[in-house]
């Protein structure tokens, strides 16, 4: 039989697409795209068809008398995007913006060029098309904190009904979790269908240390969980599938794909009146009668604002951009969950899986014919824990500790060097002995970072990618919390349910570059983190929501941009503080809630958030 490695190298993505097209009803561009019907003026122009943009555009189109235009820079999702186990093929591909973080002198030592790849979806559905599909909402304190920071209407009691409204939960229902879930909403959520044997050891280890197995949507979070997915019948359920495709019958909703917005247009009163965009090689403009809504994400929303003259005056002057409004906070307050790679254990065969198994013909066949097996699951985190915080409020976790049923090195460096961006020499020095071996990794991500990065313009060229400065571990408390997460993960990995039941052996090779530190001391783990900590793809906060007393707030609690009129930002960039969990579900919630805000503002009826 052909080895997984040889098969992975020999079979191009094009052949996988051909096989999938036989069984997956793929929506062509004509299903979404209404460029042939484009008119000069709409009530609302929504820029960006991602996790929030798809939700807000389709909810606004529920008002039949409103004409809504959704502009998306990318095209339609490719066939492989529908298969959970093939999502790694999408990263740094044709449906990704292919961003990289700025090189940094204090982090990313193990990455080529001291920078990390920074995938963002460039496709209708945005990053919900290329992500790992995890559905987590956040801790109740996350939202109560938003409200305490001066954002009325954003407390947990206010956002929880929108999580219920948007959800169609198809997982296991018990007396303990029924009240946590919504049913009949556009976004389908399912339990993880295929599991490795070793994940039971993870859950058993949690119980050994006093932690219950909890529902991922529990707003208190503390405990161990197996991931829930935004899938339907074991296929990815992006916001393109959940919101836009079912709404294409609406004559008042126009979607234009491959439309790269370059500028928001303002009149002499500083009111947003439309946008300019490039479509099929032609510069076009369209006008908004009521509002322009910027939902381009935490990277592109601040970029478009600055290109349009809204942002820090000194930066705009540096690039020769005429100033419309001096809003110093645009692009500041960048937050992300730093994520550690590499801490691993080897196990006996048959307990976990090899990443390259996803390329086996029989695995593909099992998925195509039965929607079963390995390809129903993302090649990513299988389970996680939120342990009690050791500093501050113990019930508000400071880290998420993740469980992956494979090691970074077991793919022979094919994905780790390309997708994660590790230096090839580091792979051969440190990870090479893990090649092809079964095992698992337990590593933290920093749930509530205090460090802040930034998005700045590289130039005034709208096609030039912005500068993404992640600035991880700038605040000393972040590294201290991260190291506590590392130590908690190692304690779990060395516990009997994994060590004894699955013959887990800690991969104790010393990381090159950290030999000068005392092994397993705090200084060693800090060196390790500064070498191998990368992103888990959760940029937020760059158009911060806050009161006028906050000099770096960009939008108010109604998400209206300061200093101008007729313009809102509705996406992950408005988060004043990042959620403790993965950010896709909270971002969709923002779109849902904001759509109701807009309806109320313009005197349109809304349905109860509970229905």
XYZ file of C-alpha atoms in Angstrom:
611
model
C 0.000 0.000 0.000
C 1.203 3.523 -0.757
C 2.508 5.210 2.368
C 0.640 8.280 3.643
C 3.719 10.421 3.044
C 4.066 9.387 -0.601
C 0.326 9.738 -1.177
C 0.248 13.184 0.401
C 3.021 14.344 -1.887
C 1.687 12.673 -5.014
C -1.992 13.597 -4.971
C -2.574 17.263 -5.781
C -5.354 19.311 -4.282
C -6.990 19.406 -7.718
C -7.614 15.628 -7.622
C -9.091 15.806 -4.132
C -11.396 18.560 -5.356
C -12.473 16.420 -8.297
C -13.340 13.514 -6.005
C -15.282 15.740 -3.643
C -17.265 17.436 -6.389
C -18.833 14.069 -7.135
C -20.517 13.923 -3.740
C -20.609 17.492 -2.405
C -23.089 19.921 -3.874
C -20.790 22.863 -4.258
C -22.331 26.280 -4.761
C -20.748 28.003 -7.716
C -20.168 31.725 -7.821
C -23.501 32.247 -9.571
C -25.362 31.138 -6.436
C -23.887 33.973 -4.393
C -22.812 36.622 -6.865
C -25.214 39.375 -7.946
C -22.715 41.647 -9.681
C -24.845 41.633 -12.843
C -27.672 43.217 -10.819
C -25.505 45.811 -9.056
C -27.281 49.167 -8.646
C -25.930 52.588 -7.741
C -27.407 52.919 -4.264
C -28.400 50.639 -1.397
C -29.756 51.270 2.058
C -26.831 49.434 3.600
C -23.459 48.479 2.163
C -21.695 45.756 4.170
C -17.953 45.461 3.570
C -16.689 41.941 4.239
C -18.557 38.644 4.028
C -16.944 36.894 6.979
C -18.245 35.546 10.269
C -19.948 38.803 11.286
C -20.585 40.304 7.850
C -22.624 37.358 6.584
C -24.781 37.447 9.711
C -25.445 41.186 9.732
C -26.135 41.438 5.976
C -28.665 38.620 5.911
C -30.402 39.817 9.078
C -30.758 43.335 7.635
C -32.175 41.852 4.422
C -35.041 40.433 6.497
C -36.532 43.925 6.205
C -37.996 43.629 2.723
C -38.008 47.352 1.948
C -34.254 47.670 2.612
C -31.769 47.007 -0.174
C -28.573 45.453 1.182
C -25.252 44.969 -0.606
C -22.601 42.571 0.716
C -19.130 43.015 -0.782
C -16.572 40.222 -0.325
C -12.964 40.365 -1.526
C -12.794 36.599 -2.048
C -14.758 34.059 -4.050
C -16.725 30.902 -3.251
C -15.556 28.211 -0.822
C -13.669 25.387 -2.581
C -14.949 21.787 -2.297
C -12.268 20.745 0.187
C -13.380 23.473 2.614
C -16.555 21.492 3.327
C -14.565 18.527 4.688
C -13.435 19.133 8.289
C -10.317 16.985 7.982
C -8.963 18.879 4.960
C -8.936 22.378 6.426
C -5.129 22.425 6.611
C -5.092 22.460 2.790
C -6.796 25.865 2.881
C -4.199 27.670 4.971
C -1.852 29.829 2.872
C -3.881 28.779 -0.183
C -6.013 30.643 -2.698
C -8.726 31.447 -0.132
C -6.388 32.917 2.464
C -5.066 36.498 2.601
C -1.641 34.894 3.245
C -0.641 37.417 5.853
C 2.449 37.159 8.042
C 3.124 38.860 11.321
C 5.860 41.445 11.453
C 9.286 40.054 12.435
C 9.825 40.437 16.155
C 13.094 40.497 18.077
C 11.670 39.027 21.302
C 9.455 36.193 20.029
C 9.142 33.677 17.169
C 12.757 32.505 17.455
C 11.813 29.105 16.045
C 9.988 30.547 13.033
C 11.466 31.409 9.671
C 12.339 35.084 9.679
C 11.125 35.532 13.285
C 7.562 35.851 12.034
C 4.533 33.577 11.886
C 2.015 32.899 9.112
C -1.252 34.657 9.930
C -4.095 33.023 7.969
C -7.319 34.985 7.380
C -10.156 33.807 5.166
C -10.504 35.569 1.826
C -13.730 33.910 0.707
C -17.460 34.300 1.283
C -17.791 33.089 4.866
C -14.377 34.529 5.763
C -12.328 32.700 8.340
C -15.304 30.460 9.183
C -14.408 28.693 5.892
C -10.774 27.973 6.772
C -10.819 27.645 10.571
C -10.985 24.546 12.774
C -14.752 25.038 13.322
C -14.626 25.160 17.141
C -17.773 26.476 18.778
C -17.141 28.177 22.111
C -18.863 31.295 23.362
C -16.642 32.603 26.117
C -16.881 33.029 29.866
C -19.741 35.036 31.356
C -17.154 37.399 32.887
C -15.848 38.277 29.422
C -19.073 40.060 28.557
C -19.752 41.501 32.009
C -16.265 42.972 31.721
C -17.150 44.538 28.351
C -20.088 46.234 30.025
C -17.978 47.319 33.008
C -15.535 48.960 30.594
C -18.287 51.372 29.572
C -20.307 49.434 27.013
C -23.925 49.197 28.177
C -25.937 46.382 26.632
C -22.971 44.034 26.203
C -23.125 42.121 29.496
C -23.608 38.377 29.545
C -27.347 38.704 30.131
C -27.531 40.802 26.928
C -25.473 38.599 24.622
C -26.603 35.169 25.803
C -29.993 35.378 24.008
C -28.192 36.031 20.727
C -26.075 32.914 21.142
C -29.311 30.982 21.544
C -30.930 32.731 18.593
C -28.120 31.939 16.178
C -27.642 28.281 17.184
C -29.139 25.054 15.910
C -27.688 22.575 18.378
C -27.651 18.957 17.243
C -25.427 17.502 19.919
C -26.301 15.352 22.888
C -28.974 16.916 25.109
C -29.084 16.249 28.844
C -30.898 17.828 31.770
C -27.674 19.647 32.592
C -27.079 21.285 29.213
C -30.476 21.767 27.541
C -30.824 25.343 28.839
C -27.424 26.249 27.401
C -28.367 25.705 23.758
C -30.511 27.160 21.016
C -32.423 25.207 18.412
C -33.537 26.122 14.909
C -31.100 28.981 14.341
C -28.952 29.288 11.219
C -25.667 28.042 12.740
C -25.601 24.277 13.217
C -23.451 22.966 16.059
C -22.565 19.282 16.468
C -20.550 17.184 18.892
C -17.274 15.803 17.607
C -18.205 12.591 15.799
C -14.880 10.733 15.473
C -12.599 10.518 18.498
C -9.249 8.962 19.211
C -9.046 6.357 21.993
C -6.596 8.503 23.936
C -9.024 11.391 24.404
C -10.749 9.270 27.047
C -7.454 9.298 28.928
C -7.509 13.094 28.788
C -11.012 13.275 30.288
C -10.136 10.642 32.884
C -7.049 12.648 33.871
C -9.256 15.682 34.391
C -11.443 13.770 36.820
C -8.343 12.571 38.631
C -7.470 16.199 39.353
C -11.009 17.136 40.363
C -12.363 18.562 37.092
C -15.682 17.573 35.580
C -16.337 17.013 31.905
C -18.384 20.080 30.924
C -20.345 21.324 27.931
C -18.186 23.663 25.788
C -21.015 26.236 25.941
C -21.113 26.341 29.727
C -20.534 30.038 30.523
C -18.495 29.098 33.581
C -16.035 27.056 31.440
C -14.038 25.446 34.287
C -13.478 21.774 33.443
C -12.443 19.432 30.632
C -14.254 19.199 27.281
C -14.172 17.607 23.844
C -14.658 20.213 21.128
C -17.986 21.042 19.491
C -17.953 21.940 15.794
C -19.887 24.292 13.520
C -20.739 21.421 11.192
C -23.922 19.939 9.753
C -23.972 16.221 9.004
C -20.199 16.177 9.412
C -19.657 18.930 6.837
C -18.382 22.419 7.601
C -21.187 24.882 8.289
C -19.629 28.279 7.642
C -21.518 31.566 7.803
C -21.746 31.412 4.017
C -23.727 28.178 4.352
C -25.625 29.226 7.473
C -26.637 32.755 6.532
C -25.952 33.814 2.953
C -26.821 30.780 0.863
C -30.314 30.358 2.404
C -30.937 34.091 1.798
C -30.003 34.258 -1.881
C -33.696 34.039 -2.749
C -34.157 37.538 -1.332
C -34.270 40.067 -4.161
C -33.184 42.827 -1.785
C -29.862 41.155 -0.882
C -27.085 41.495 -3.443
C -23.757 39.740 -2.910
C -20.742 40.696 -5.012
C -17.700 38.451 -4.775
C -14.084 39.250 -5.667
C -14.838 42.874 -4.762
C -11.836 44.388 -2.970
C -12.961 47.520 -1.125
C -10.259 50.183 -1.238
C -11.946 53.188 0.371
C -14.983 54.389 2.297
C -16.419 57.527 0.719
C -17.398 60.509 2.902
C -19.286 63.680 2.079
C -18.342 67.180 3.276
C -20.183 66.544 6.562
C -17.996 63.503 7.288
C -20.855 61.120 6.684
C -20.073 57.771 5.052
C -22.016 57.735 1.806
C -20.556 54.753 -0.030
C -17.474 52.751 -0.905
C -15.020 52.343 -3.739
C -13.938 48.835 -4.760
C -12.050 46.918 -7.430
C -14.085 44.277 -9.236
C -12.970 42.317 -12.299
C -10.218 44.801 -13.040
C -12.478 47.848 -12.832
C -12.725 50.468 -10.097
C -16.375 50.845 -9.110
C -18.280 52.794 -6.486
C -21.626 52.291 -4.826
C -23.565 54.505 -2.435
C -25.320 53.865 0.871
C -28.579 55.672 1.672
C -28.488 54.806 5.376
C -25.171 53.298 6.533
C -21.893 51.727 5.546
C -21.048 48.710 7.712
C -17.426 47.649 7.957
C -17.121 43.917 8.722
C -13.738 43.195 7.184
C -12.221 41.681 10.332
C -9.654 42.724 12.914
C -6.903 43.066 10.306
C -8.701 44.622 7.349
C -11.253 46.834 9.102
C -8.621 49.134 10.650
C -6.678 49.065 7.383
C -9.716 50.219 5.376
C -10.518 52.895 7.954
C -7.005 54.314 7.749
C -6.933 54.162 3.957
C -10.176 56.159 4.058
C -8.757 58.889 6.306
C -10.071 57.678 9.671
C -7.320 56.847 12.135
C -4.238 58.241 13.886
C -3.465 61.596 12.249
C 0.296 61.141 12.390
C 0.169 57.792 10.613
C -2.147 59.047 7.886
C 0.057 62.091 7.358
C 3.096 59.831 7.041
C 1.442 58.039 4.125
C -0.055 61.129 2.526
C -3.670 60.160 3.232
C -6.075 63.106 3.638
C -7.475 63.216 7.166
C -11.222 62.811 7.627
C -11.219 62.117 11.390
C -8.392 61.765 13.885
C -9.254 58.535 15.722
C -6.021 57.473 17.501
C -7.293 54.043 18.534
C -7.703 52.652 15.013
C -5.340 49.702 14.699
C -4.309 49.725 18.332
C -5.363 47.233 21.023
C -4.605 44.166 18.851
C -5.152 41.066 20.971
C -4.601 37.422 20.104
C -4.314 34.154 21.991
C -0.650 33.182 21.956
C -0.488 29.429 21.440
C 2.396 27.104 22.237
C 3.504 24.354 19.878
C 5.757 21.401 20.555
C 5.294 19.920 24.053
C 4.679 16.282 23.230
C 4.441 12.678 24.377
C 4.768 9.511 22.303
C 2.264 6.687 22.816
C 1.640 3.142 21.720
C 0.241 2.602 18.237
C -3.521 2.701 17.811
C -4.085 5.267 20.549
C -3.982 8.518 18.566
C -3.394 9.163 14.861
C -0.896 10.351 12.311
C -1.722 13.604 10.539
C -0.875 12.009 7.209
C -3.601 9.410 7.697
C -6.029 12.033 6.411
C -4.565 11.480 2.940
C -5.205 7.729 2.832
C -7.604 6.716 0.017
C -9.646 4.512 2.351
C -10.136 7.446 4.736
C -11.417 9.624 1.908
C -13.701 6.812 0.766
C -15.154 6.372 4.261
C -16.010 10.053 4.405
C -17.491 10.232 0.911
C -19.730 7.180 1.330
C -20.671 7.337 5.016
C -19.727 10.823 6.273
C -17.734 9.016 8.902
C -14.192 8.520 10.103
C -11.124 10.666 10.453
C -12.147 13.346 7.943
C -15.145 14.335 10.057
C -12.692 15.935 12.484
C -10.286 18.845 12.072
C -6.570 18.106 12.196
C -6.303 20.263 15.251
C -7.286 20.371 18.910
C -9.479 17.454 19.967
C -10.160 18.461 23.549
C -9.139 21.078 26.059
C -9.310 22.150 29.688
C -10.027 25.392 31.446
C -8.306 25.003 34.817
C -8.929 27.253 37.784
C -6.840 30.400 37.560
C -3.939 30.565 39.996
C -3.926 34.383 40.067
C -6.956 36.661 40.394
C -10.499 35.298 40.177
C -9.976 31.509 40.234
C -13.205 30.923 38.303
C -12.163 33.110 35.345
C -9.559 31.013 33.513
C -6.262 32.572 32.516
C -5.336 29.786 30.069
C -6.969 27.196 27.883
C -4.884 24.012 27.948
C -5.331 22.102 24.703
C -5.061 18.421 23.819
C -4.003 17.397 20.312
C -4.002 13.649 19.484
C -0.760 13.978 17.499
C 2.621 15.671 17.759
C 3.852 18.594 15.700
C 6.602 16.467 14.224
C 4.719 13.361 13.148
C 3.970 14.700 9.645
C 7.687 14.616 8.739
C 7.676 18.409 8.681
C 5.312 18.749 5.714
C 2.697 20.831 7.499
C 4.695 22.123 10.436
C 7.224 23.946 8.276
C 4.719 25.237 5.726
C 1.584 25.986 7.760
C 3.102 26.800 11.146
C 6.196 28.423 9.672
C 8.863 26.642 11.718
C 12.461 26.876 10.593
C 13.344 23.711 8.707
C 16.641 23.392 10.544
C 14.792 23.498 13.865
C 12.475 20.742 12.722
C 15.447 18.523 11.873
C 17.216 19.345 15.135
C 14.257 18.989 17.470
C 11.164 17.358 15.969
C 12.606 14.887 13.487
C 12.509 11.921 15.885
C 8.734 12.310 16.135
C 8.257 11.727 12.423
C 5.564 9.087 11.812
C 5.190 8.275 15.522
C 1.903 8.317 17.373
C 1.543 10.623 20.328
C -0.165 13.703 21.665
C 0.572 17.311 22.574
C -0.677 19.303 25.551
C -0.064 23.015 25.296
C -1.681 26.242 26.516
C -3.083 29.279 24.870
C -3.151 32.531 26.791
C -6.840 33.204 27.402
C -6.730 36.795 28.704
C -3.555 38.488 27.466
C -2.537 41.881 28.823
C -0.096 42.584 25.991
C -1.312 44.625 23.042
C -0.118 44.692 19.454
C -1.108 46.870 16.531
C -2.168 47.077 12.906
C -0.478 49.850 10.946
C -0.275 50.751 7.279
C 2.678 49.621 5.257
C 1.782 52.179 2.603
C -1.192 54.011 1.116
C -1.586 51.220 -1.422
C -4.817 49.325 -0.557
C -3.324 46.134 -1.998
C -0.272 46.295 0.253
C -0.794 44.093 3.344
C -0.800 45.956 6.665
C 1.884 45.537 9.311
C 0.695 43.047 11.949
C 2.677 43.480 15.176
C 1.501 40.780 17.584
C 3.770 41.834 20.459
C 3.181 38.664 22.476
C 4.452 38.568 26.076
C 5.157 42.285 26.205
C 3.426 42.333 29.593
C 5.285 40.171 32.164
C 2.049 38.775 33.609
C 1.363 37.038 30.302
C 4.509 34.948 30.401
C 3.897 34.028 34.043
C 0.376 32.803 33.221
C 1.649 30.965 30.149
C 4.232 29.075 32.180
C 1.573 28.111 34.713
C -0.412 26.699 31.794
C 2.610 24.727 30.594
C 3.124 23.205 34.020
C -0.548 22.282 34.354
C -0.426 20.556 30.950
C 2.670 18.563 31.863
C 1.041 17.473 35.125
C -1.911 16.115 33.144
C 0.321 14.455 30.549
C 2.322 12.682 33.228
C -0.777 11.405 35.070
C -1.661 7.668 35.171
C -4.644 7.839 32.769
C -2.210 8.846 29.998
C 1.186 7.665 31.191
C 0.117 4.213 32.342
C -2.976 3.477 30.252
C -1.453 4.615 26.931
C 2.298 4.220 27.574
C 2.813 7.963 27.216
C 6.483 8.979 27.246
C 7.391 12.661 27.522
C 9.500 13.950 24.620
C 12.336 15.315 26.732
C 14.726 16.552 24.055
C 16.145 19.968 24.965
C 14.985 22.697 22.586
C 17.912 24.107 20.569
C 18.618 27.645 21.693
C 17.481 27.005 25.260
C 20.390 24.812 26.388
C 21.771 27.604 28.567
C 18.759 27.528 30.886
C 18.202 25.073 33.734
C 16.037 22.320 32.251
C 12.301 22.759 33.010
C 12.888 25.892 35.055
C 10.702 28.942 34.472
C 13.518 30.462 32.442
C 13.672 27.359 30.260
C 9.934 27.440 29.579
C 10.111 31.158 28.842
C 12.833 30.460 26.285
C 10.719 27.639 24.877
C 7.671 29.897 24.617
C 9.565 32.723 22.933
C 10.806 30.180 20.399
C 7.696 28.116 19.615
C 4.648 30.128 20.683
C 2.672 31.220 17.642
C -0.886 32.207 16.880
C -4.150 30.324 17.204
C -5.680 32.801 14.727
C -7.827 34.984 17.003
C -7.081 38.655 16.171
C -9.451 41.061 17.928
C -9.738 44.541 19.378
C -8.295 46.809 16.683
C -11.439 48.992 16.475
C -12.108 48.932 20.178
C -15.584 49.522 21.581
C -15.585 51.958 24.476
C -16.884 55.184 26.003
C -15.735 58.678 25.010
C -13.567 58.735 28.142
C -11.400 56.027 26.558
C -9.052 57.894 24.188
C -8.370 54.726 22.226
C -11.957 53.656 21.679
C -12.937 53.614 18.004
C -16.651 52.775 18.230
C -19.324 53.398 20.849
C -21.599 50.747 22.340
C -23.805 51.003 19.232
C -20.654 50.265 17.155
C -20.726 53.698 15.489
C -17.316 55.023 14.474
C -16.228 58.136 16.339
C -15.678 61.390 14.475
C -17.853 60.455 11.497
C -21.470 59.536 10.784
C -23.213 56.740 8.920
C -20.460 54.203 9.610
C -20.304 51.231 11.969
C -17.740 48.512 12.523
C -19.253 45.101 13.196
C -16.739 42.283 13.629
C -14.136 40.926 16.072
C -12.200 44.181 15.957
C -14.726 45.872 18.280
C -13.971 43.604 21.255
C -12.592 45.786 24.063
C -11.048 42.658 25.600
C -10.613 39.304 23.910
C -12.926 36.477 24.917
C -11.450 33.714 27.055
C -12.303 31.198 24.324
C -12.003 30.866 20.548
C -13.514 33.893 18.846
C -15.618 32.685 15.898
C -18.906 32.195 17.771
C -18.581 35.520 19.664
C -17.922 37.272 16.347
C -21.096 35.837 14.804
C -22.977 36.897 17.930
C -21.696 40.450 17.417
C -23.163 40.394 13.904
C -26.509 39.133 15.177
C -26.765 41.666 17.997
C -25.594 44.577 15.848
C -28.222 43.809 13.202
C -30.917 44.290 15.836
C -29.278 47.532 16.973
C -29.461 48.849 13.419
C -33.069 47.739 12.967
C -34.091 49.511 16.155
C -32.183 52.637 15.165
C -34.058 52.853 11.869
C -37.450 51.951 13.350
C -37.658 48.432 11.937
C -39.163 45.523 13.901
C -36.964 42.845 15.457
C -37.768 39.311 16.473
C -37.162 38.386 20.061
C -33.522 37.297 20.536
C -34.877 34.076 21.985
C -36.656 33.226 18.746
